[in-house]
XYZ file of C-alpha atoms in Angstrom:
295
model
C 101.290 148.816 64.937
C 103.310 146.137 66.616
C 104.871 143.520 65.071
C 105.813 140.287 67.080
C 109.204 138.726 66.202
C 110.285 135.377 67.548
C 113.729 133.455 67.188
C 114.493 129.815 67.108
C 118.336 130.513 68.137
C 119.442 133.648 69.605
C 123.090 134.510 68.520
C 125.014 137.604 66.615
C 124.696 135.304 63.520
C 121.126 136.626 63.198
C 121.750 140.651 63.551
C 119.824 141.475 60.630
C 116.574 140.315 62.572
C 117.564 141.514 65.671
C 118.828 144.841 64.286
C 115.079 145.594 62.925
C 114.616 146.684 66.476
C 117.789 147.506 67.778
C 118.794 149.604 64.726
C 115.443 151.282 64.704
C 114.525 150.291 61.394
C 110.930 149.221 62.347
C 110.395 152.640 63.897
C 111.147 154.211 60.490
C 108.356 152.543 58.771
C 105.968 153.425 61.678
C 106.404 150.117 63.145
C 107.271 148.651 66.775
C 108.440 145.606 67.474
C 108.760 142.832 70.227
C 111.527 140.080 70.293
C 111.768 136.791 72.046
C 113.115 133.586 71.881
C 110.836 130.431 71.567
C 110.024 129.153 74.963
C 110.277 125.507 75.661
C 107.049 123.313 74.618
C 106.359 125.112 71.366
C 108.312 126.224 68.111
C 108.845 129.267 66.098
C 106.639 127.774 63.355
C 103.769 126.855 65.503
C 103.688 130.288 67.086
C 103.870 131.908 63.758
C 101.176 129.596 62.146
C 98.922 130.386 65.092
C 99.098 134.153 64.727
C 100.622 134.566 68.153
C 103.860 135.487 66.432
C 103.812 137.735 63.032
C 107.673 136.892 61.897
C 109.695 133.940 62.978
C 113.491 133.055 62.342
C 113.813 129.555 61.089
C 115.192 127.690 58.157
C 113.843 126.333 54.843
C 114.844 122.767 56.041
C 112.257 123.107 58.755
C 109.494 122.890 55.841
C 110.930 119.612 54.780
C 109.224 117.717 57.695
C 105.735 118.351 56.428
C 106.613 118.084 52.943
C 108.122 114.442 53.597
C 104.383 113.649 54.879
C 102.939 114.957 52.093
C 101.457 118.151 53.710
C 101.618 121.805 52.951
C 104.296 123.442 55.434
C 102.216 125.854 58.017
C 104.312 128.878 57.299
C 106.038 130.285 54.253
C 109.453 131.413 53.802
C 109.785 134.776 52.572
C 113.178 136.276 53.182
C 116.772 135.248 53.603
C 118.669 136.121 57.033
C 121.969 134.084 56.365
C 123.503 132.739 53.144
C 126.014 130.869 54.720
C 126.355 128.387 57.597
C 127.534 130.507 60.517
C 129.074 127.891 62.883
C 132.504 128.559 63.920
C 135.447 126.079 64.759
C 137.358 127.180 68.166
C 140.266 125.231 69.453
C 141.819 125.212 72.972
C 145.418 126.574 71.195
C 145.815 129.020 68.441
C 146.430 127.171 65.086
C 147.193 129.279 61.852
C 147.745 126.070 59.920
C 144.340 124.275 60.921
C 143.120 121.611 58.702
C 139.867 119.548 59.169
C 141.599 116.369 59.351
C 142.962 117.692 62.747
C 139.639 116.737 64.173
C 140.467 113.109 63.713
C 141.483 111.696 67.291
C 140.383 114.784 69.306
C 137.070 115.316 71.365
C 134.814 117.323 69.202
C 132.195 119.400 71.204
C 129.312 120.286 68.448
C 125.734 120.903 68.147
C 123.899 117.615 67.554
C 120.869 117.170 65.285
C 118.680 119.215 62.937
C 120.182 121.478 60.607
C 123.442 122.198 62.440
C 124.581 118.531 62.240
C 123.298 118.222 58.607
C 125.396 121.151 57.527
C 128.511 120.134 59.615
C 128.428 116.531 58.234
C 128.083 117.854 54.704
C 131.067 120.341 55.287
C 133.421 117.497 56.615
C 132.321 115.334 53.890
C 133.572 117.999 51.593
C 136.900 118.407 53.374
C 137.107 114.449 53.227
C 136.300 113.885 56.979
C 133.420 111.765 58.087
C 131.516 112.960 61.163
C 130.822 109.358 62.360
C 134.551 108.686 62.885
C 135.001 111.674 65.134
C 134.963 111.510 68.671
C 131.875 113.507 69.290
C 130.641 115.149 72.589
C 126.795 115.939 72.522
C 125.673 119.418 73.195
C 122.611 121.558 72.556
C 125.008 124.505 72.083
C 124.614 127.906 73.416
C 125.008 128.458 77.042
C 125.296 124.780 77.623
C 128.191 124.265 75.414
C 130.194 127.214 76.779
C 129.748 125.649 80.389
C 130.929 122.331 78.932
C 133.860 123.854 77.253
C 134.884 125.873 80.408
C 134.732 122.894 82.509
C 137.168 121.340 80.275
C 135.200 119.343 77.817
C 136.160 119.015 74.425
C 139.353 119.857 72.353
C 137.310 121.758 69.500
C 134.195 123.855 69.911
C 131.409 124.332 67.171
C 128.901 127.163 67.810
C 127.827 130.222 65.983
C 129.193 133.825 66.706
C 129.649 135.182 69.360
C 130.032 132.245 71.402
C 133.646 131.561 70.016
C 134.531 135.124 70.017
C 133.636 135.214 73.563
C 136.010 132.333 74.252
C 138.642 134.344 72.620
C 137.962 137.498 74.884
C 137.858 135.121 77.928
C 141.284 133.762 76.795
C 139.580 130.294 76.682
C 139.823 129.452 73.004
C 140.650 130.473 69.647
C 138.793 130.551 66.304
C 140.547 128.330 63.634
C 137.872 127.521 61.206
C 134.190 127.975 59.731
C 131.765 125.717 58.372
C 130.551 128.005 55.866
C 133.160 128.422 53.541
C 133.458 124.448 52.996
C 129.734 124.453 51.914
C 129.650 127.820 50.045
C 126.214 129.847 49.429
C 123.264 128.157 50.941
C 119.729 128.747 52.111
C 120.805 128.496 55.631
C 118.265 130.582 57.725
C 115.170 132.546 56.841
C 112.070 134.538 58.124
C 108.920 132.930 58.155
C 105.229 134.023 58.219
C 101.769 133.245 57.713
C 101.171 132.143 53.684
C 98.813 135.167 53.313
C 100.485 137.684 55.499
C 102.530 139.108 52.816
C 99.842 140.770 51.007
C 99.271 143.115 54.049
C 100.719 146.675 54.435
C 102.248 145.623 57.683
C 104.192 142.847 55.748
C 105.311 145.499 53.161
C 106.682 147.890 55.852
C 108.227 145.022 57.898
C 110.017 143.834 54.647
C 111.292 147.569 53.835
C 112.530 147.854 57.434
C 114.331 144.253 57.343
C 115.751 144.923 53.881
C 117.204 148.077 55.413
C 118.488 146.548 58.714
C 120.098 143.811 56.820
C 122.286 146.017 54.304
C 122.905 148.460 57.525
C 124.251 145.287 59.692
C 126.218 144.061 56.180
C 128.086 147.541 55.787
C 128.130 149.441 59.222
C 131.226 149.522 61.520
C 131.036 146.085 63.401
C 131.347 147.942 66.580
C 128.375 150.379 65.970
C 126.586 147.089 65.438
C 127.473 145.400 68.409
C 126.799 148.698 70.697
C 123.185 148.994 68.950
C 122.429 145.163 69.863
C 124.218 144.970 73.234
C 121.195 144.802 75.315
C 120.221 141.945 73.161
C 123.191 140.088 74.482
C 124.257 140.981 78.344
C 126.333 137.921 78.763
C 128.687 138.928 75.859
C 131.384 141.167 75.726
C 130.793 144.108 73.244
C 133.876 143.469 71.605
C 133.199 139.631 71.212
C 129.885 140.661 69.382
C 131.660 143.165 67.474
C 133.969 140.464 66.397
C 131.474 138.026 65.065
C 129.806 140.758 63.185
C 133.020 141.502 61.382
C 133.638 137.600 60.844
C 130.242 137.341 59.114
C 130.508 140.721 56.893
C 133.926 139.184 55.935
C 132.132 135.835 54.997
C 129.551 137.923 52.915
C 127.072 136.249 55.124
C 124.411 138.935 54.701
C 125.233 140.140 51.143
C 122.830 140.226 48.480
C 118.891 140.743 48.115
C 116.581 139.358 50.891
C 114.855 137.077 48.461
C 116.047 133.299 49.039
C 118.088 132.588 46.214
C 117.030 129.243 44.265
C 120.654 128.115 43.802
C 121.286 128.506 47.370
C 118.040 126.435 48.107
C 119.452 123.624 45.596
C 122.555 123.502 47.948
C 120.294 122.914 51.098
C 118.746 120.136 49.279
C 122.174 118.391 48.495
C 123.185 118.961 52.079
C 120.061 117.203 53.269
C 119.893 114.392 50.628
C 123.530 113.702 51.715
C 122.484 113.462 55.393
C 119.512 111.252 54.268
C 117.308 113.631 56.022
C 114.962 113.723 52.958
C 113.561 111.302 50.430
C 112.946 113.776 47.549
C 114.233 117.147 46.234
C 111.394 119.447 47.308
C 110.358 122.188 45.086
C 111.425 125.802 45.880
C 107.689 127.126 45.333
C 106.397 124.329 47.844
C 108.302 126.246 50.783
C 109.342 129.941 49.575
C 107.629 133.097 48.429
C 109.051 136.133 47.086
C 109.186 139.019 49.699
C 106.557 141.655 50.093
C 106.636 144.169 47.556
C 108.157 147.627 49.102
C 107.816 151.256 47.859
């Protein structure tokens, strides 16, 4: 049986999802897996809801849109990937005494829109900085942001690992801070499926594989994880991938159970309320279900 997986964003931050295949955990449960990043013109939620994909990497905040319209979300969030914001701040020069106020008056290259911006805005608020008062350079992130930075744009850089670590590898940047600690535990990214899928045997076997994958990624030697995932990141140095994995392990990004914690979800509501992206605090049960039971 083949389980089809789709990512909304592709980075080492989502290593537990990638390692389901890269680490052989699906095979241990008698499954095969395909993995792809969502192509232009569609969305991970749409592909999963249609049945073309079985499991997608998303975020609980993706379900706020339908709920704001009084509609039931087309997919259910059933497992947690990351319990911290994984965006990292890099600078042109090393700075062991970085303070968030140093962003003022500097050109800030950051991912605009959606959850990344909402989380960044909330973290800066917690640190006494208003995002709207900064000199912001727009970017979609990923390779586009890398090229912007390498061409000289920006004094500070905001992306997930292992992009900042790759800049360090190239000698073109230095990690100085991370968004996650300023917010604390939060329901950041999650796995989605069709509402009825969690009752299936495939779902139970997938959940067992994913749980084992997440525990391994959280506890294994970072270089072992990097080597397993290297083929998924052909443009990244293996030491940059390992450095990103080590960073997220230290943050306890992948700690705990795969169930989405209700308190972490409440923090997500705080974030999106602060950014005026939701009009009410939507019920946990309207978005999230328990992971499939595993033996």
